[in-house]
Short mmCIF file of C-alpha atoms and ligand atoms in Angstrom, two decimals:
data_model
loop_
_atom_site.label_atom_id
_atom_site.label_comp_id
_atom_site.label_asym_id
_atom_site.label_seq_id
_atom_site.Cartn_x
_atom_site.Cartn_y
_atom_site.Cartn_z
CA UNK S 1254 -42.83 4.21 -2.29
CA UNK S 1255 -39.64 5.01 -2.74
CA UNK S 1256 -37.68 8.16 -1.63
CA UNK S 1257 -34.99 9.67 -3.10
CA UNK S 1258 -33.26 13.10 -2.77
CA UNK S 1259 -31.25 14.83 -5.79
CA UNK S 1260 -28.41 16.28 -3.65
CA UNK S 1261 -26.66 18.40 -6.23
CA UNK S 1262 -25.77 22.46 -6.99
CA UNK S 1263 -29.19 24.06 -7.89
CA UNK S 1264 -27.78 24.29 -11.76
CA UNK S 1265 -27.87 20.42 -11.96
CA UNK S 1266 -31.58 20.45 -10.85
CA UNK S 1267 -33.23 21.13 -14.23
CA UNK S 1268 -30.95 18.77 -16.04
CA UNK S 1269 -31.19 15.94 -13.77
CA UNK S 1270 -34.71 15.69 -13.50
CA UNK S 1271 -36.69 14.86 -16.41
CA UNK S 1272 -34.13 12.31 -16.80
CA UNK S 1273 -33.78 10.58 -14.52
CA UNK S 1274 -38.01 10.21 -13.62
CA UNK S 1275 -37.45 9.14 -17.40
CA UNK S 1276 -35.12 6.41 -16.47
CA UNK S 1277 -36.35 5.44 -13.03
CA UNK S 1278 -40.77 5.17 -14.76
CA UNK S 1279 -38.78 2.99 -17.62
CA UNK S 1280 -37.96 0.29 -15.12
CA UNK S 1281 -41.45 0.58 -13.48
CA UNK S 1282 -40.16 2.01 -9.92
CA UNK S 1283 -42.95 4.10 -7.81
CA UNK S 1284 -41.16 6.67 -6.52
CA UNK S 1285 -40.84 10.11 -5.01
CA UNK S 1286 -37.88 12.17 -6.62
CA UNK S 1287 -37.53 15.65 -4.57
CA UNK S 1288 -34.73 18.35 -3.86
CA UNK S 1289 -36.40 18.46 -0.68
CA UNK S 1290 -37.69 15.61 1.79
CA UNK S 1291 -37.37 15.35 5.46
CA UNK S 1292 -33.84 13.60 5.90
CA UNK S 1293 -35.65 10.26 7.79
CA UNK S 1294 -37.82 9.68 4.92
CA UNK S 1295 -34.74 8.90 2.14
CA UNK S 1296 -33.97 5.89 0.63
CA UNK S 1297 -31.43 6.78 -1.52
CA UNK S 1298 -29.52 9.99 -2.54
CA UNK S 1299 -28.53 10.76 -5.82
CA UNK S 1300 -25.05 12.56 -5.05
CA UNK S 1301 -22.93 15.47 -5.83
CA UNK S 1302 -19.89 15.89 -3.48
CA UNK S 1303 -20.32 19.69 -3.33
CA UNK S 1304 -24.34 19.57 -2.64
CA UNK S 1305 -25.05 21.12 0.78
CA UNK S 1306 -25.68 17.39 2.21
CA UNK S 1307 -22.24 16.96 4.15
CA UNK S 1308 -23.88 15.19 7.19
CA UNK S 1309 -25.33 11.70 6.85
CA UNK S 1310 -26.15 11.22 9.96
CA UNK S 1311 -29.79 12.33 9.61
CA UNK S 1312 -30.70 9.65 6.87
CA UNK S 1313 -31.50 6.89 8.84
CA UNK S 1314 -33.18 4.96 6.91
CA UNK S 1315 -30.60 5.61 3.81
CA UNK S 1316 -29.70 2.48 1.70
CA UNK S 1317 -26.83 3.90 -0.67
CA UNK S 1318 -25.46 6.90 -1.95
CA UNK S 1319 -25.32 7.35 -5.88
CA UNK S 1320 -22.49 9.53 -7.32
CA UNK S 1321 -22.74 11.61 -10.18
CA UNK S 1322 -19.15 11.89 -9.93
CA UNK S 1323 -16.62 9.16 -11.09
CA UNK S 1324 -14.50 10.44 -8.68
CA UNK S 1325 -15.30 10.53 -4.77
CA UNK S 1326 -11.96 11.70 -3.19
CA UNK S 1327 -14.64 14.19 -1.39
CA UNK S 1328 -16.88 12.09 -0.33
CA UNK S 1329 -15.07 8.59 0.60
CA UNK S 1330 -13.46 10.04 3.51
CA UNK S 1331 -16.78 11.37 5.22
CA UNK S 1332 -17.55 9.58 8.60
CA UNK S 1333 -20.53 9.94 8.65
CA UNK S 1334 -21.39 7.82 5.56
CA UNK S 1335 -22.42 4.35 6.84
CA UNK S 1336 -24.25 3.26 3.92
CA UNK S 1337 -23.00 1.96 0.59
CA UNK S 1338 -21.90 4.59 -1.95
CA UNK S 1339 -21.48 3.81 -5.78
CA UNK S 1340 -19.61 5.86 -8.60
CA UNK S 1341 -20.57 6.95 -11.64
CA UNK S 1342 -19.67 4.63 -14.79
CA UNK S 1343 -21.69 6.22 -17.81
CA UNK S 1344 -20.03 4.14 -20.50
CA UNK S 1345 -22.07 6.21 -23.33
CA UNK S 1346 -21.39 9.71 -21.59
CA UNK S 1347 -18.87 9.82 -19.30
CA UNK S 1348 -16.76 7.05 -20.60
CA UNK S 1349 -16.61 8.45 -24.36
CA UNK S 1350 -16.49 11.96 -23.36
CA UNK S 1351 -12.75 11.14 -21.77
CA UNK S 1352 -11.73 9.00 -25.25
CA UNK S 1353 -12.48 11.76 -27.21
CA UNK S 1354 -10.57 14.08 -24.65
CA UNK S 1355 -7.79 12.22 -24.33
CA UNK S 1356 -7.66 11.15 -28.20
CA UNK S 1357 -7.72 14.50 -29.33
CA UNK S 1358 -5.35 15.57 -26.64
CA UNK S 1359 -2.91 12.93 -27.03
CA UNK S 1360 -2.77 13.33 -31.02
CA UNK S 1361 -2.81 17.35 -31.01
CA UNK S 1362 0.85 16.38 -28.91
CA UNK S 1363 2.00 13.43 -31.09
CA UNK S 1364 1.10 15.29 -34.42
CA UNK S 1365 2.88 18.65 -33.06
CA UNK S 1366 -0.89 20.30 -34.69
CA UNK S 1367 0.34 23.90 -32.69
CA UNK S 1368 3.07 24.71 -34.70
CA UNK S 1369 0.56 24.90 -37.30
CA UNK S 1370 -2.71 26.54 -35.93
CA UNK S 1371 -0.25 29.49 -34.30
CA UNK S 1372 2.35 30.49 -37.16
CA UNK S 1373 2.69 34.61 -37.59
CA UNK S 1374 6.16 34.14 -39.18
CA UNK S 1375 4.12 31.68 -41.86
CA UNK S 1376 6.98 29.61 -41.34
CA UNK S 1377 7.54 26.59 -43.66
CA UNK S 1378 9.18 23.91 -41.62
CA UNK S 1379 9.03 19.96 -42.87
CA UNK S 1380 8.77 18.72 -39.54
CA UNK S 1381 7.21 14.98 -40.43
CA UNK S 1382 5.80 13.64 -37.25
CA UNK S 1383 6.26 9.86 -36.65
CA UNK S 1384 3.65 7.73 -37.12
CA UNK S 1385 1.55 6.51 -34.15
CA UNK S 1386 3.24 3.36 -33.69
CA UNK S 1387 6.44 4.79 -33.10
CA UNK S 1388 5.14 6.82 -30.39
CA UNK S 1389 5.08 5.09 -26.75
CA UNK S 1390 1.58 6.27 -24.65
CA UNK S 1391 1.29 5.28 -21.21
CA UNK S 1392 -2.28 5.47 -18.84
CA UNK S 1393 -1.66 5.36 -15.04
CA UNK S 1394 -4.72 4.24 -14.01
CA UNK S 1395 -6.08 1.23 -16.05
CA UNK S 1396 -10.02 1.18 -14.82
CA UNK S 1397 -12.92 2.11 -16.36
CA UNK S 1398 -11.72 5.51 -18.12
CA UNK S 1399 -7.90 4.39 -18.87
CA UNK S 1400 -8.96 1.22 -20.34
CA UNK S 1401 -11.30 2.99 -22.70
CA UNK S 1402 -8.77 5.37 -23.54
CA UNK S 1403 -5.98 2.75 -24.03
CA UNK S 1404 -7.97 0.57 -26.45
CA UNK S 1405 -8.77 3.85 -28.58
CA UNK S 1406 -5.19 4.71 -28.61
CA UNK S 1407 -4.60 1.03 -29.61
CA UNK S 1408 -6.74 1.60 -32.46
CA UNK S 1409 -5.03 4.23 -33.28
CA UNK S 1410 -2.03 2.86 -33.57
CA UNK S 1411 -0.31 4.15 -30.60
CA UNK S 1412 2.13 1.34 -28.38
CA UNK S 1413 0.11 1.48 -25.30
CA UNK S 1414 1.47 0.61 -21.42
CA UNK S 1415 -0.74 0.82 -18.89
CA UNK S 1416 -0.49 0.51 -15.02
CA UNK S 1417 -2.93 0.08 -11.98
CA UNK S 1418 -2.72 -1.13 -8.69
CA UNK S 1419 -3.71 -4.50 -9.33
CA UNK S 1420 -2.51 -7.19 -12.22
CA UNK S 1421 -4.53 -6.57 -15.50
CA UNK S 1422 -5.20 -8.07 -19.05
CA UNK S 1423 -6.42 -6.18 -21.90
CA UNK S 1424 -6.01 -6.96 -25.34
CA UNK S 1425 -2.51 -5.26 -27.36
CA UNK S 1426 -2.02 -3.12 -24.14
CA UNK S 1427 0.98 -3.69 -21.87
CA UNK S 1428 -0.15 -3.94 -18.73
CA UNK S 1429 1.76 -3.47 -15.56
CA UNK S 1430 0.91 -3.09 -11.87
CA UNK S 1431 2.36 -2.11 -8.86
CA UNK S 1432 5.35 0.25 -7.45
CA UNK S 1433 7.47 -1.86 -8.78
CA UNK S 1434 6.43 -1.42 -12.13
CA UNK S 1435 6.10 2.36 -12.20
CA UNK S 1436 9.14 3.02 -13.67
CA UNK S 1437 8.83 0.04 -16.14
CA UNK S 1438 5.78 2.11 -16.78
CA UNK S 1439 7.31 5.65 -17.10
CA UNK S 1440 10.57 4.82 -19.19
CA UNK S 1441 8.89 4.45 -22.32
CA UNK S 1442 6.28 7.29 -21.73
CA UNK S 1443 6.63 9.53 -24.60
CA UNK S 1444 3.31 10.89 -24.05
CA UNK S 1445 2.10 10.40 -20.22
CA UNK S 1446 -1.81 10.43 -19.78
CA UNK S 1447 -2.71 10.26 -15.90
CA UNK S 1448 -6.36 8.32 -14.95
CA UNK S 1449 -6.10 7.86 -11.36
CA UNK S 1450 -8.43 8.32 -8.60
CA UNK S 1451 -7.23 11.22 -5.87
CA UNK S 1452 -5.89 8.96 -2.73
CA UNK S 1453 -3.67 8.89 -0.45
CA UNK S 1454 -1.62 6.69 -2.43
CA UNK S 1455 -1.59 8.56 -5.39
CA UNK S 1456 -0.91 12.08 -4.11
CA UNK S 1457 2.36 13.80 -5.59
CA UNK S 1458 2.42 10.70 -7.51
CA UNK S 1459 4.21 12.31 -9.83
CA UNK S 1460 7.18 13.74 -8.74
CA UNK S 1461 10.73 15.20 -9.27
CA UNK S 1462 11.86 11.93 -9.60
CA UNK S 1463 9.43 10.20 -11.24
CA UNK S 1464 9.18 12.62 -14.17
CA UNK S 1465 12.93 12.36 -14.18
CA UNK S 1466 12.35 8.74 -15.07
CA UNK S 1467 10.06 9.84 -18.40
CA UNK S 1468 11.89 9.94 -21.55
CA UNK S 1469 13.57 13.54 -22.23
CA UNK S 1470 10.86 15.87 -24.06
CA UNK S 1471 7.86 13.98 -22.81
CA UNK S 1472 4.59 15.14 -23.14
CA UNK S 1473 1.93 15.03 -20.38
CA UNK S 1474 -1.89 14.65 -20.26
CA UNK S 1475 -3.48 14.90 -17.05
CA UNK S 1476 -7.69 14.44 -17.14
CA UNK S 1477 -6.93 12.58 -13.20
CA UNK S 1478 -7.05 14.78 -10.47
CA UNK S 1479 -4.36 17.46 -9.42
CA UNK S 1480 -2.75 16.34 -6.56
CA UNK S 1481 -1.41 13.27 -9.02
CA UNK S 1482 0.98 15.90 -9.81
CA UNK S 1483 3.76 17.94 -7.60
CA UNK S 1484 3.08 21.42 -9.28
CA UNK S 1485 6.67 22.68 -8.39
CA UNK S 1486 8.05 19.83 -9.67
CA UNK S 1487 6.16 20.06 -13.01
CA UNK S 1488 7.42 23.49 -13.54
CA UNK S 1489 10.77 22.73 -12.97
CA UNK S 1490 10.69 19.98 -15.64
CA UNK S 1491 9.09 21.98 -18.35
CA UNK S 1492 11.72 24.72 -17.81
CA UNK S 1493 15.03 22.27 -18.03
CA UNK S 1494 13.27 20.90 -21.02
CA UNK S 1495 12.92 17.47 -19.44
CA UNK S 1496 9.06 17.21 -19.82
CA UNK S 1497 7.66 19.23 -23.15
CA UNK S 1498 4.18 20.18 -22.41
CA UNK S 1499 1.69 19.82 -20.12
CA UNK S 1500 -2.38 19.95 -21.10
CA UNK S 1501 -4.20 19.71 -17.62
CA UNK S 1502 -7.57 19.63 -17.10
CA UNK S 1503 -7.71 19.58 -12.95
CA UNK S 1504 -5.84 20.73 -10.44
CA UNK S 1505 -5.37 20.91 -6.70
CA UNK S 1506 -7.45 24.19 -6.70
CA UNK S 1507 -10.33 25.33 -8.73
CA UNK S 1508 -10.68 27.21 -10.74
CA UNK S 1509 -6.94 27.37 -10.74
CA UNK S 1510 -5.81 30.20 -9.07
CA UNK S 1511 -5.16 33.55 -11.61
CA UNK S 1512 -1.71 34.07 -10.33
CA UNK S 1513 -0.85 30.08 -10.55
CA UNK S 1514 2.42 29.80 -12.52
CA UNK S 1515 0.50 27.02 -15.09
CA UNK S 1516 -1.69 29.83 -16.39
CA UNK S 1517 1.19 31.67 -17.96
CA UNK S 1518 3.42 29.03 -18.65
CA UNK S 1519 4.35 28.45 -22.72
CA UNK S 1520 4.42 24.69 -22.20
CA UNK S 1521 1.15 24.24 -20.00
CA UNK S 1522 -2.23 24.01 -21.99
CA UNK S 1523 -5.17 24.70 -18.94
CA UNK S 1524 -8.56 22.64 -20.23
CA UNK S 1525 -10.95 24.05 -16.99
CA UNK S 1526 -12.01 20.49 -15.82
CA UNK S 1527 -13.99 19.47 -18.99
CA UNK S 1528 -12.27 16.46 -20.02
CA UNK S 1529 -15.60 14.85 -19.45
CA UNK S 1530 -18.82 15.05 -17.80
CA UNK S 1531 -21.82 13.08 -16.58
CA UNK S 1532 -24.43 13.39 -19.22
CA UNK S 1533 -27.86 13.30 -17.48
CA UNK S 1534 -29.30 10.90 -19.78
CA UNK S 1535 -27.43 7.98 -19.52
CA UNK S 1536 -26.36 8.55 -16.47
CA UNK S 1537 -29.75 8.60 -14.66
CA UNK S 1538 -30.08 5.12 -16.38
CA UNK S 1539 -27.10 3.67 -14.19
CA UNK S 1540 -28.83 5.38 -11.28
CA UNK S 1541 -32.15 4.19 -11.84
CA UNK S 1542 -30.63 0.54 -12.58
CA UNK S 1543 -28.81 0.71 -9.33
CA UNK S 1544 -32.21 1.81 -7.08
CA UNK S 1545 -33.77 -0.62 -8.64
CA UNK S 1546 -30.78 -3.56 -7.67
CA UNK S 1547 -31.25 -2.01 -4.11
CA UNK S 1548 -35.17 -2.51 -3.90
CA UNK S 1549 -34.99 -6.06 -4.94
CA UNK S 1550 -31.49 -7.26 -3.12
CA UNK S 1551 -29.36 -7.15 -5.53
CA UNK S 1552 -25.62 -6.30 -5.48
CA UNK S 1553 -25.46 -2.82 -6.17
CA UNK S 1554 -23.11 -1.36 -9.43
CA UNK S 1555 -19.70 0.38 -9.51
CA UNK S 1556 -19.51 0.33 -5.51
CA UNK S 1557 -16.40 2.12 -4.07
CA UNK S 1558 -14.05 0.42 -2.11
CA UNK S 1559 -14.11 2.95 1.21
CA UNK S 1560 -10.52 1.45 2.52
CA UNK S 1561 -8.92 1.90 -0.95
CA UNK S 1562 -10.83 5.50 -2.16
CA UNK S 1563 -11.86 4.65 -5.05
N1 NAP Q 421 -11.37 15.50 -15.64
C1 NAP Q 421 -12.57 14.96 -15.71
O1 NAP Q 421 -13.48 15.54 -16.31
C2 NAP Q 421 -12.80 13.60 -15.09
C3 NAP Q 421 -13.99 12.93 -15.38
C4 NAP Q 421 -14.18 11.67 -14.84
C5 NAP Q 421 -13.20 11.08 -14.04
N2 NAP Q 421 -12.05 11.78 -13.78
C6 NAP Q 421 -11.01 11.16 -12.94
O2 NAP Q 421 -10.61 9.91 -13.52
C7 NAP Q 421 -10.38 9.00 -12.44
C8 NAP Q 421 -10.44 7.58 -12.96
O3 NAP Q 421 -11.79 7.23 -13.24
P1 NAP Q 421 -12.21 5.70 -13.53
O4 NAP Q 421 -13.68 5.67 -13.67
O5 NAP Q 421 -11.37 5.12 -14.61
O6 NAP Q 421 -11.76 5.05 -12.13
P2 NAP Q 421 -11.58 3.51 -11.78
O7 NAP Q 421 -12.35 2.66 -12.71
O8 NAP Q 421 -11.81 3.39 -10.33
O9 NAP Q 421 -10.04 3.22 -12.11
C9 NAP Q 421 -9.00 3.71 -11.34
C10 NAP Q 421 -7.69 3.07 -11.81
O10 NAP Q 421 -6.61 3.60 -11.04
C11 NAP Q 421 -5.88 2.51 -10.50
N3 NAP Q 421 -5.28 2.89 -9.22
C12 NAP Q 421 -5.88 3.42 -8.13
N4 NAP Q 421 -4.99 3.60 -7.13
C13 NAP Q 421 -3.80 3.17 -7.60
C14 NAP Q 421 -2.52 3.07 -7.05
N5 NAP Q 421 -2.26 3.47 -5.80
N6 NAP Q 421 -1.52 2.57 -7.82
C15 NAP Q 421 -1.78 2.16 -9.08
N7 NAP Q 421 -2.98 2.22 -9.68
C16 NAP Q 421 -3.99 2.72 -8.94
C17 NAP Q 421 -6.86 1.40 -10.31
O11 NAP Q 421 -6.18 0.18 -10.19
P3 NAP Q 421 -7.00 -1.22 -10.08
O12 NAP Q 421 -7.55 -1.43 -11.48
O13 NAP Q 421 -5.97 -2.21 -9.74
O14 NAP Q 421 -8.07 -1.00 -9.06
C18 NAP Q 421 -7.67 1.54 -11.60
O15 NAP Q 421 -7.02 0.91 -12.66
C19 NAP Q 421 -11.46 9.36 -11.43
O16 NAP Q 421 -11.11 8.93 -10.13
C20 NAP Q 421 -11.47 10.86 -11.52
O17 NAP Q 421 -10.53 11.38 -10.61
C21 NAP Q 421 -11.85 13.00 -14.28
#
């Protein structure tokens, strides 16, 4: 028998469930799946960062730890994980909730669509947008959720850079890696779209002087994390005019404060970290599929590298 604990806020219970015994009965696994079981019993805990489980020292006979999350920034640093822990990659849910996020977010920018759906003077301005392939996009962060995104924006039309830590190849994307390549990266970023994990390496990525590099008027997406961006900095760019608009989806704290200056700023568009979400029914197959690889050996999916934090 196998023991697993759902680990998650009380609200996920009921969605979670039926799901995934749905998922985990479909690949023939015998199995107890409980919100409750005595901490030396589990096998395998199916994750939320904010669940009450902060202490893994209890599970001793734990074999892996299976986000719901895509990103573990609050779990990666815990000591007291020992055991393998894997991400969530839900291609149909996760993965296509953030295309159509960032697709719709990146063309309501490119087309200028506000000027339209808030006119009171019923102003009559022929402001022709360009077309998509005279619009530079670049993705920082070129894994599972940027290179979705930069292949629909591909599709679309769009001239798409994108940049990760390590040297990449996807088809009609320019792909560039490194420090040394950031700026390569940024200089043509007429619309900026930020998918990178929350590390130390990526914190205040974005900085005075790195959105001093983007080209004047740029526009910024960020469906990442918050501390990609330096807040101040951000602020000070939309008010010289150097960086357009913002549309951010997290932040450093949430909700985001009432009194943060992003709330009443003209240029900032607040999305309340929706961009996407794990959808219970494909996602409990990827965490069925990987309690199944752990019963019989295999290599386990989407496994975070602990050193890196991501
Ligand atoms: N707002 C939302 O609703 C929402 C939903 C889901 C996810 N997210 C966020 O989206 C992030 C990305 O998710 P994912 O599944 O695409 O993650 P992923 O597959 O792990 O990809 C991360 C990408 O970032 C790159 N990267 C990491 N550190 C870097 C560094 N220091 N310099 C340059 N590139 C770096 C990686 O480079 P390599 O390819 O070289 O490893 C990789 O390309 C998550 O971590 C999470 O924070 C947000």
């Amino acid at each position: 028998m196998i023991n697993i604990l759902f680990a998650a806020t009380d609200s996920r219970w009921p969605e979670y469930a039926a799901p995934l015994r749905k998922a985990l009965d479909a690949l023939g696994l015998h199995y107890v799946l409980s919100r409750e079981l005595a901490p030396e019993d589990v096998d395998y805990i199916v994750y939320a960062p904010n669940s009450d489980v902060q202490d893994f020292r209890p599970y001793t006979r734990l074999k892996a730890v299976l986000n719901l999350w895509a990103g573990v920034e609050k779990v990666t640093q815990n000591p007291t994980l020992t055991v393998p822990l894997a991400r969530m990659v839900d291609d149909e849910g996760l993965t296509q909730g953030m295309v159509e996020y960032v697709t719709g977010h990146v063309l309501r920018h490119h087309l200028g669509m506000d000027a339209h759906i808030v006119n009171p003077g019923h102003d009559w301005p022929k402001l022709t947008p360009p077309l998509a392939s005279e619009r530079p996009v670049t993705i920082l962060g070129l894994g599972t959720l940027g290179v979705a995104c930069a292949k629909a924006l591909r599709t679309l039309g769009f001239p798409v850079t994108g940049w990760s830590r390590s040297p990449k190849q996807v088809d009609g994307v320019r792909c560039l890696h490194g420090m040394d390549q950031l700026d390569k990266a940024l200089e043509t970023a007429q619309i900026l779209v930020l998918l990178l994990p929350d590390t130390p390496a990526t914190t205040d990525l974005l900085n005075a002087e790195r959105l001093a590099r983007l080209p004047k008027g740029a526009m910024i997406v960020n469906p990442g994390r918050g501390p990609l961006i330096d807040d101040a900095a951000l602020v000070a760019a939309l008010d010289d005019g150097q960086i357009a608009h913002a549309t951010l989806d997290v932040f450093r704290i949430e909700p985001l404060p009432q009194d943060h200056p992003f709330w009443a700023h003209p240029k900032v568009t607040v999305t309340p970290h929706i961009a996407s979400e794990t959808r219970a029914p494909s996602a409990a197959r990827v965490i069925a599929e990987n309690i199944r690889r752990g019963e019989v050996g295999e290599p386990f999916l989407h496994l975070v590298d602990r050193t890196a934090g991501y």
